[in-house]
Every structure is written in structure tokens, then in C-alpha cells.
mmCIF file of C-alpha atoms in Angstrom:
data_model
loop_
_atom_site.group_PDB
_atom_site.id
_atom_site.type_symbol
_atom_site.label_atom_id
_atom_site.label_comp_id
_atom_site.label_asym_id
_atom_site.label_seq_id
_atom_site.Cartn_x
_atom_site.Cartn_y
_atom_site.Cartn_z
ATOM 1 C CA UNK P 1 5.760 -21.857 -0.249
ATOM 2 C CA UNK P 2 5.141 -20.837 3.285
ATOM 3 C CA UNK P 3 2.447 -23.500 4.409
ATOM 4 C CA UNK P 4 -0.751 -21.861 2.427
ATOM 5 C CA UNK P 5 0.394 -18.849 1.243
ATOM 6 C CA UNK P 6 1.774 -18.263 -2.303
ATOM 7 C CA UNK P 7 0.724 -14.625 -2.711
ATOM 8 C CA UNK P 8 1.732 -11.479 -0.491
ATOM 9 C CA UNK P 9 0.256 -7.937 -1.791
ATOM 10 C CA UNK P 10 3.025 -5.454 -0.194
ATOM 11 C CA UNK P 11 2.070 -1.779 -0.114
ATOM 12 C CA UNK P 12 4.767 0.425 -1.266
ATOM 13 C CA UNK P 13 4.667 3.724 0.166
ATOM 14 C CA UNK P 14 5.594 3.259 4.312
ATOM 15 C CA UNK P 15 5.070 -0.001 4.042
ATOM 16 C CA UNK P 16 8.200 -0.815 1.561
ATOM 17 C CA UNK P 17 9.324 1.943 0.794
ATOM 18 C CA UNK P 18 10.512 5.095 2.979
ATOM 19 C CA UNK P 19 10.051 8.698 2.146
ATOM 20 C CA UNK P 20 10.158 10.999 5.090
ATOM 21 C CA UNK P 21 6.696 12.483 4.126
ATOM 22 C CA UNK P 22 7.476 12.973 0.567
ATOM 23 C CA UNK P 23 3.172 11.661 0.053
ATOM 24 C CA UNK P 24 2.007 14.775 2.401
ATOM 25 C CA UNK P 25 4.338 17.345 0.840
ATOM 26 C CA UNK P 26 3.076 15.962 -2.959
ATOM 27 C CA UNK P 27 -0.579 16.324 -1.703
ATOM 28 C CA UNK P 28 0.153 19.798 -0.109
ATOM 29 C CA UNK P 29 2.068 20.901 -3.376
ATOM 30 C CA UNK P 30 -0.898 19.282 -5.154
ATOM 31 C CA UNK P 31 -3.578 21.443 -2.826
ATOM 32 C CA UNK P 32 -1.742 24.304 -3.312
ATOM 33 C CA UNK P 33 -1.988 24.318 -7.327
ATOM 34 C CA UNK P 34 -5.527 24.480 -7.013
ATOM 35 C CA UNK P 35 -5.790 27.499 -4.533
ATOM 36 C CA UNK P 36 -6.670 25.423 -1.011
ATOM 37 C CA UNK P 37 -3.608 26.820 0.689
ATOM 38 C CA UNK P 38 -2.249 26.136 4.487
ATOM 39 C CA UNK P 39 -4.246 28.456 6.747
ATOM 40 C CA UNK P 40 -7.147 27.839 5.824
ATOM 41 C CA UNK P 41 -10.506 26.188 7.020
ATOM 42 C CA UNK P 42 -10.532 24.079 3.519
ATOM 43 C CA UNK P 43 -7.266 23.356 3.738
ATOM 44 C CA UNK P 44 -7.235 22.238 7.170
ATOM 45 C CA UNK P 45 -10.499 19.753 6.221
ATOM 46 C CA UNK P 46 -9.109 18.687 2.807
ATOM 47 C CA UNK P 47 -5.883 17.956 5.315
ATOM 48 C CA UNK P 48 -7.581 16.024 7.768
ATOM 49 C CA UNK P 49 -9.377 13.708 4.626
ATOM 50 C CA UNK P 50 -5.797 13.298 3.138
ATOM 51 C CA UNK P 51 -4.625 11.607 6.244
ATOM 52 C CA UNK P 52 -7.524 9.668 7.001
ATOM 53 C CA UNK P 53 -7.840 8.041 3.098
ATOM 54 C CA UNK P 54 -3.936 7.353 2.990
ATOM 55 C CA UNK P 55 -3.636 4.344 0.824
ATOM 56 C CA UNK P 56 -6.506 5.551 -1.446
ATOM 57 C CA UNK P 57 -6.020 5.846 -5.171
ATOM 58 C CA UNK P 58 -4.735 10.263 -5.256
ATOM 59 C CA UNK P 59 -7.332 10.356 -7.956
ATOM 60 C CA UNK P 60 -10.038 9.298 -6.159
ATOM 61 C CA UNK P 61 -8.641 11.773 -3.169
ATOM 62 C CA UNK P 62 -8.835 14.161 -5.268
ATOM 63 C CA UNK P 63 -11.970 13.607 -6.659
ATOM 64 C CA UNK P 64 -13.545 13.686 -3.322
ATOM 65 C CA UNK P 65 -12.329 16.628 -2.647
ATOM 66 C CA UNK P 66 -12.316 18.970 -5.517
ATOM 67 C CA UNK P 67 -14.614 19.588 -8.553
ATOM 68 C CA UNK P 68 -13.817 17.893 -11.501
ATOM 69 C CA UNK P 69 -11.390 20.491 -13.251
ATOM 70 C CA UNK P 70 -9.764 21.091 -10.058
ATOM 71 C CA UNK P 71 -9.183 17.524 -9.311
ATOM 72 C CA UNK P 72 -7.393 16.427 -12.620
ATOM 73 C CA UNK P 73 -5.138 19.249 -12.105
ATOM 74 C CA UNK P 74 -4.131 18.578 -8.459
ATOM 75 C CA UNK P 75 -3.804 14.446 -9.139
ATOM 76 C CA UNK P 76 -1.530 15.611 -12.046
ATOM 77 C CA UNK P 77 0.639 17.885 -9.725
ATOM 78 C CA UNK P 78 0.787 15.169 -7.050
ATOM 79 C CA UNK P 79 2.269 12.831 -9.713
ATOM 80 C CA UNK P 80 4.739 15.313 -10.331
ATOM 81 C CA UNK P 81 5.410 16.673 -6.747
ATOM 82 C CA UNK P 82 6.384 12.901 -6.008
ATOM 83 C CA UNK P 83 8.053 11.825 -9.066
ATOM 84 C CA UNK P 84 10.546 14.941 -8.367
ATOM 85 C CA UNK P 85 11.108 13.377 -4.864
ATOM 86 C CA UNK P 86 12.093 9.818 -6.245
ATOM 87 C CA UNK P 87 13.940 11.714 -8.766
ATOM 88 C CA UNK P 88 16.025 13.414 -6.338
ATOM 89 C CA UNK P 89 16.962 9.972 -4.482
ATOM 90 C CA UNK P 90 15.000 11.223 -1.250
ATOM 91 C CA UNK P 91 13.043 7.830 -1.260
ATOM 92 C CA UNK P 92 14.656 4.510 0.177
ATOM 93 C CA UNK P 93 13.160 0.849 0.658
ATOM 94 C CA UNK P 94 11.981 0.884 4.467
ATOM 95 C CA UNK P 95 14.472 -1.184 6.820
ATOM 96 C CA UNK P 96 14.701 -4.525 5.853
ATOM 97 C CA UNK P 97 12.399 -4.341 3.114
ATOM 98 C CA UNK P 98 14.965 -5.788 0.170
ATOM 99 C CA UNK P 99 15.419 -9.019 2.240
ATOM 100 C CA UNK P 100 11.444 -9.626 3.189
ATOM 101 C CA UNK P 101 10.811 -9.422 -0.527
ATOM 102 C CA UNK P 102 14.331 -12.058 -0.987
ATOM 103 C CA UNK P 103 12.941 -14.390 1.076
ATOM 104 C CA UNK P 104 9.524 -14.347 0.462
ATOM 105 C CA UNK P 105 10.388 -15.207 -3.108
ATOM 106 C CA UNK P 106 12.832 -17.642 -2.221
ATOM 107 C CA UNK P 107 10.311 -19.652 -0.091
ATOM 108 C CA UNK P 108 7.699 -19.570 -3.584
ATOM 109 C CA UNK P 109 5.536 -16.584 -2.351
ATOM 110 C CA UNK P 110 5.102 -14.348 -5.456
ATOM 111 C CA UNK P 111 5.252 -10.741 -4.641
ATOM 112 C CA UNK P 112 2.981 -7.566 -5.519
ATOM 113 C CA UNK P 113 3.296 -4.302 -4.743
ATOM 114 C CA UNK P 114 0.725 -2.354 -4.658
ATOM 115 C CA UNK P 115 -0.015 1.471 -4.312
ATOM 116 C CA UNK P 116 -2.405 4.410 -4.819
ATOM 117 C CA UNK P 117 -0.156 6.103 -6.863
ATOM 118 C CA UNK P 118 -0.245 6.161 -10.614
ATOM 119 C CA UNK P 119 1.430 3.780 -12.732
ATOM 120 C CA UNK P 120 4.084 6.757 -13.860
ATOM 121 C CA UNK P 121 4.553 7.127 -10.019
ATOM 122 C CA UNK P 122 5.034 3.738 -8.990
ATOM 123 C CA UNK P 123 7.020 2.900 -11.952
ATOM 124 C CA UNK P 124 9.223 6.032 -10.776
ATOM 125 C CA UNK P 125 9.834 4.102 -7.698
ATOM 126 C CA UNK P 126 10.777 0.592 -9.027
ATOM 127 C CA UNK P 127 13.429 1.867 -11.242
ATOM 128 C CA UNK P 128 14.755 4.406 -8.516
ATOM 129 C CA UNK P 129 14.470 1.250 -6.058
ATOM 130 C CA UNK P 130 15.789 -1.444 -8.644
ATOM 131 C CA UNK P 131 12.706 -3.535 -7.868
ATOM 132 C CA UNK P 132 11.479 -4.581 -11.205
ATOM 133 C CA UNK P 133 13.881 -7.899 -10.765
ATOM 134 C CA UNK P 134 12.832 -8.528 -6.984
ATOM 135 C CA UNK P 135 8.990 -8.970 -7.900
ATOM 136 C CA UNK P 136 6.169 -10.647 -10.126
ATOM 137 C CA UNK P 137 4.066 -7.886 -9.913
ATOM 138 C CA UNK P 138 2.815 -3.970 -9.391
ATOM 139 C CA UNK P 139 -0.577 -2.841 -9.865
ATOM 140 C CA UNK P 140 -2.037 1.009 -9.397
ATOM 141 C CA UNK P 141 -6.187 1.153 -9.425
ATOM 142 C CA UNK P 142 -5.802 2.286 -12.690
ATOM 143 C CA UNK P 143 -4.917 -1.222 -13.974
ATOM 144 C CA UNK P 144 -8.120 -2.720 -11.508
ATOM 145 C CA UNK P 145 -10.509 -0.128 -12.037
ATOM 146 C CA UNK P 146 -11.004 1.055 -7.895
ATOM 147 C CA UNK P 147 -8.537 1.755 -5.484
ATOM 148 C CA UNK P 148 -8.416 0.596 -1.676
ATOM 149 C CA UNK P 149 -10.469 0.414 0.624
ATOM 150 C CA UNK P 150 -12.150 -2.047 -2.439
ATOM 151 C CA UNK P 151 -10.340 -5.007 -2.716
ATOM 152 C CA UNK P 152 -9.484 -4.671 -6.565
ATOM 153 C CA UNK P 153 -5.810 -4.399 -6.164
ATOM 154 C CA UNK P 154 -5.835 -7.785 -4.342
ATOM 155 C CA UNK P 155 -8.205 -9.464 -6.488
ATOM 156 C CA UNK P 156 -6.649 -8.090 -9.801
ATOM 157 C CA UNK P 157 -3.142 -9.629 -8.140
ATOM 158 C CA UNK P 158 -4.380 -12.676 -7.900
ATOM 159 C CA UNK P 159 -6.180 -13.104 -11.439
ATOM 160 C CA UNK P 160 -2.864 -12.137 -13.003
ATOM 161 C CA UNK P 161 -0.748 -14.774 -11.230
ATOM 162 C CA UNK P 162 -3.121 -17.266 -11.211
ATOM 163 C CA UNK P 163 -3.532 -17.437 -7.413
ATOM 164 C CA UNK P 164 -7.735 -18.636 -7.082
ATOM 165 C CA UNK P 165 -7.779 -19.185 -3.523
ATOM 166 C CA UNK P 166 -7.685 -15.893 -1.171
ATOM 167 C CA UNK P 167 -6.546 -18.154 1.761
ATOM 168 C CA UNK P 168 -3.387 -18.259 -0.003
ATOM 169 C CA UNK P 169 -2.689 -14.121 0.089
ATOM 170 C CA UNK P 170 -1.352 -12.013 2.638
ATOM 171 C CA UNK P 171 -2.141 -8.368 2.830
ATOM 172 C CA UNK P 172 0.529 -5.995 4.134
ATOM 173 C CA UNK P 173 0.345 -2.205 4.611
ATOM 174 C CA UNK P 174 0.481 0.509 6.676
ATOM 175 C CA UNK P 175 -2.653 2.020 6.593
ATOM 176 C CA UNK P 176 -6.513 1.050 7.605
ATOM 177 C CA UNK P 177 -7.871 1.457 3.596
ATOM 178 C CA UNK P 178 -4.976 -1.241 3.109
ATOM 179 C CA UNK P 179 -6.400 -3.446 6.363
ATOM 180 C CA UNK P 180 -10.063 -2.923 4.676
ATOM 181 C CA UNK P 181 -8.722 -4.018 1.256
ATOM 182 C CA UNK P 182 -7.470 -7.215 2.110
ATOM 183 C CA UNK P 183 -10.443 -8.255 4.315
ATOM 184 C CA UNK P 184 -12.568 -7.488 1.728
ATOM 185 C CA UNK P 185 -10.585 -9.757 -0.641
ATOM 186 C CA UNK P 186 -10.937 -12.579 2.333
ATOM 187 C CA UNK P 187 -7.350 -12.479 2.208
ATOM 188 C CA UNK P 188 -6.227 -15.365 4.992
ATOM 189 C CA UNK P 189 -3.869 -13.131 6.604
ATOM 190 C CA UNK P 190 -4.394 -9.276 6.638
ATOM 191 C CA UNK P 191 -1.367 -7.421 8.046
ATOM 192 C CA UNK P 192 -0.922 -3.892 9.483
ATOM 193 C CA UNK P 193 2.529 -2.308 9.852
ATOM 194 C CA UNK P 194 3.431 0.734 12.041
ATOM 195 C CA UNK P 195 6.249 2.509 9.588
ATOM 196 C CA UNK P 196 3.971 4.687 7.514
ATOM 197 C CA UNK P 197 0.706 7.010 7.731
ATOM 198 C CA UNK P 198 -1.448 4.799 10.556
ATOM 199 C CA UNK P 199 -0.623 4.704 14.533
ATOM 200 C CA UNK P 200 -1.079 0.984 16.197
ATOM 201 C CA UNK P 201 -4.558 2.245 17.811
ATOM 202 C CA UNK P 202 -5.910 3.316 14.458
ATOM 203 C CA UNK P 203 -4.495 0.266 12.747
ATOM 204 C CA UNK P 204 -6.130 -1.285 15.771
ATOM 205 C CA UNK P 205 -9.593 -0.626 15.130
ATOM 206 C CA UNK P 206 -9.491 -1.864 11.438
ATOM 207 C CA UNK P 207 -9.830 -5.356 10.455
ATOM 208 C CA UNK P 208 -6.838 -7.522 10.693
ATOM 209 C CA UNK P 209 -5.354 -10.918 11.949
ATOM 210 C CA UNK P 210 -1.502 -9.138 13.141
ATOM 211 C CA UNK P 211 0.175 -5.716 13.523
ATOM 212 C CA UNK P 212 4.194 -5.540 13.274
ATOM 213 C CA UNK P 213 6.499 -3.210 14.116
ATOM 214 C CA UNK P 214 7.735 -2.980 10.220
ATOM 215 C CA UNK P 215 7.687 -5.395 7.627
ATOM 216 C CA UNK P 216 10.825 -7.605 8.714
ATOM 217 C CA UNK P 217 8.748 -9.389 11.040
ATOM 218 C CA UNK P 218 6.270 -10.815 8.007
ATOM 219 C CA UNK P 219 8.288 -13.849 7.151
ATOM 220 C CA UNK P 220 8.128 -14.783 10.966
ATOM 221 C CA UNK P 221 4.595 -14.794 10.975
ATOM 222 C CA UNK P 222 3.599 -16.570 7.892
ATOM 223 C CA UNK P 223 5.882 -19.288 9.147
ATOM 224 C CA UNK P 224 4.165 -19.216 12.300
ATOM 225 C CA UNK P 225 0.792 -19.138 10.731
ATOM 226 C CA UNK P 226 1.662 -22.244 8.665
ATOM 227 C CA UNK P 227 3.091 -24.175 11.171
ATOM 228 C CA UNK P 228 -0.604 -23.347 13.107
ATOM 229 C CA UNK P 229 -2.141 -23.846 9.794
ATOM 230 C CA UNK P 230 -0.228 -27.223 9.241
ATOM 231 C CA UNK P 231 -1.484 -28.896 12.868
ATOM 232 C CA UNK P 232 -5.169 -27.845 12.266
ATOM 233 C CA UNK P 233 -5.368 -29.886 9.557
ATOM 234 C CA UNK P 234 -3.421 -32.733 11.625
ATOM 235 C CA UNK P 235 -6.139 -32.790 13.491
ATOM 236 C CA UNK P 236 -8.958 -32.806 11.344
#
């Protein structure tokens, strides 16, 4: 392992993986479906929410935005929207992204990614990806029962590979419900990236202990944090 840590919870959607927007087109088809088209006030607000709860479970999106009826049918055209996108090979793992999750695993840190897709969607995306090999683990909130910002996703990673201690887990992702998640587990290291849906002043202002420029700078830090983590207890 890498000093304390023997977990890392990788988002997968601009964190891990890269789609050129493929997530705000899929919402947008998704909006559309259910009659809140571009040019309009509601569309403009349900637009602004979209951005603001990236990293949230879609259903739960959804669900904040629409009623009931409305919202099944948009989270089930999202699904759809996106799956057509990884389909279509328009999705690739973000720069560096197949080597983080190599050495991570050859230096005993299990892997899960995890996402606010559904598990159709995500499991779209490891087979497109050829993932399924590279890690121990995917969860969606429907295998944890809530999505991010709550720290189910996390916690539910950790029960399943027997991981007790949260001072073992690092958090990665690219958004501030990811940030909040991972605090909220008392993760020991919660990580922002800047390759997805958050700017470094937003990621900024949420909780965290780093922000890197992409993901290929995680293995770095954990070593860096051990080595800090190793003398402290020199001391003591």
C-alpha cells in the first residue's frame, strides 16, 4: 500500500473518464423529452441546477427538478442519451487515467469507481473502456441507497472491500458534491481535480486536503502524504 491508504474512490465521468460534454448534452436531450426546452426561463434554471449538482445521482436531479412522472421519464432518456454516446466510442479514459488506476493497484490500493449514473450507464462505460479487469469495484447510488453529496458511495466502497478505517480512503473527483462526499465519509485525503464540470475556485471553496491538475498527479501525492504520514508517527 501507499503508507495508510488501501482504498481510492475514483469518479468516472471527468474525473476518469473523458467525454467532451456528452453528461450536458444527455441532460439537455433528457430536458427536452419532457418539454423544458433551450430558451426558456425553466430551462435556463433547470440548466443552472444541472451544473451546480454535477456528480449527483441523474435521478435525484431529476427528481428535484421535475414532478414525479416527468422525472422517471427524463432520468430514463438521460440513460439513453449517454449510453448512445459510449456506444458510439465518443467517450475515452481522461489522460493518464489507465496508468493511475495500474499503479495504484500495483502499490495494494484497491480501486472504485464511482458515478451518478445508473448501473446500465456505468456498466456501458466499463465495457466500452475495458475497465472491469483494472478495478475491484463500481458502485451507482442505486446499489447505496443516496447519491453524493452523502457519503454512501464511499461508505458502501468500503463495507464491500472490507476497508473499516476512513483514514485509509482517498476521494477523487471533479466536482464539489464529490469533495462533500468524501469529507463526509472522513475520508483522510479528499481530492479535487480540474478535468471535468468544477473550475479550481469552485473546487476551492469545497472541502478538501489537494486540488490537481488531472488525476496523474494522485499517485504523487499519496506518496507524499505517506511519507508525511510515516514521520508523524516517528515522532510520536
Amino acid at each position: 500500500m501507499i503508507g495508510p491508504y488501501a482504498l481510492a474512490c475514483l469518479d468516472m465521468a471527468g474525473t476518469t473518464v473523458r467525454d467532451d460534454g456528452a453528461v450536458e448534452a444527455a441532460f439537455d436531450e433528457a430536458l427536452a423529452a419532457v418539454a423544458v426546452t433551450t430558451g426558456t426561463a425553466r430551462y435556463d434554471e433547470a440548466h443552472r441546477f444541472v451544473r451546480e449538482t454535477m456528480g449527483w445521482s441523474k435521478a435525484e436531479v431529476f427528481a428535484a427538478l421535475l414532478d414525479p412522472d416527468d422525472a422517471e421519464r427524463a432520468t430514463a432518456r438521460f440513460a439513453t442519451a449517454y449510453e448512445a454516446t459510449v456506444a458510439a466510442g465518443a467517450v475515452e479514459p481522461v489522460r493518464g487515467a489507465p496508468g493511475v488506476l495500474r499503479d495504484l493497484r500495483a502499490r495494494g490500493v484497491r480501486i472504485c469507481l464511482t458515478t451518478g449514473f445508473a448501473p446500465t450507464t456505468r456498466d456501458a462505460l466499463l465495457d466500452a473502456l475495458g475497465w472491469r479487469a483494472a478495478i475491484d469495484l463500481a458502485l451507482s447510488p442505486a446499489d447505496v441507497g443516496r447519491g453524493r453529496p452523502a457519503p454512501d458511495l464511499v461508505l458502501g466502497a468500503m463495507a464491500r472491500l472490507g476497508i473499516d478505517d476512513p483514514g485509509a480512503v482517498v476521494v477523487v473527483g471533479d466536482t464539489v458534491s464529490d469533495l462533500e462526499a468524501g469529507t463526509a465519509a472522513r475520508a483522510r485525503a479528499v481530492v479535487g481535480v480540474l478535468t471535468g464540470a468544477h473550475n479550481e475556485a469552485t473546487l476551492r471553496a469545497a472541502p478538501h486536503t489537494a486540488i490537481l491538475s488531472d488525476i496523474t498527479g494522485l499517485v504523487g501525492l499519496l506518496e507524499r502524504s505517506a511519507a508525511a504520514h510515516a514521520g508523524d508517527v516517528d515522532k510520536k
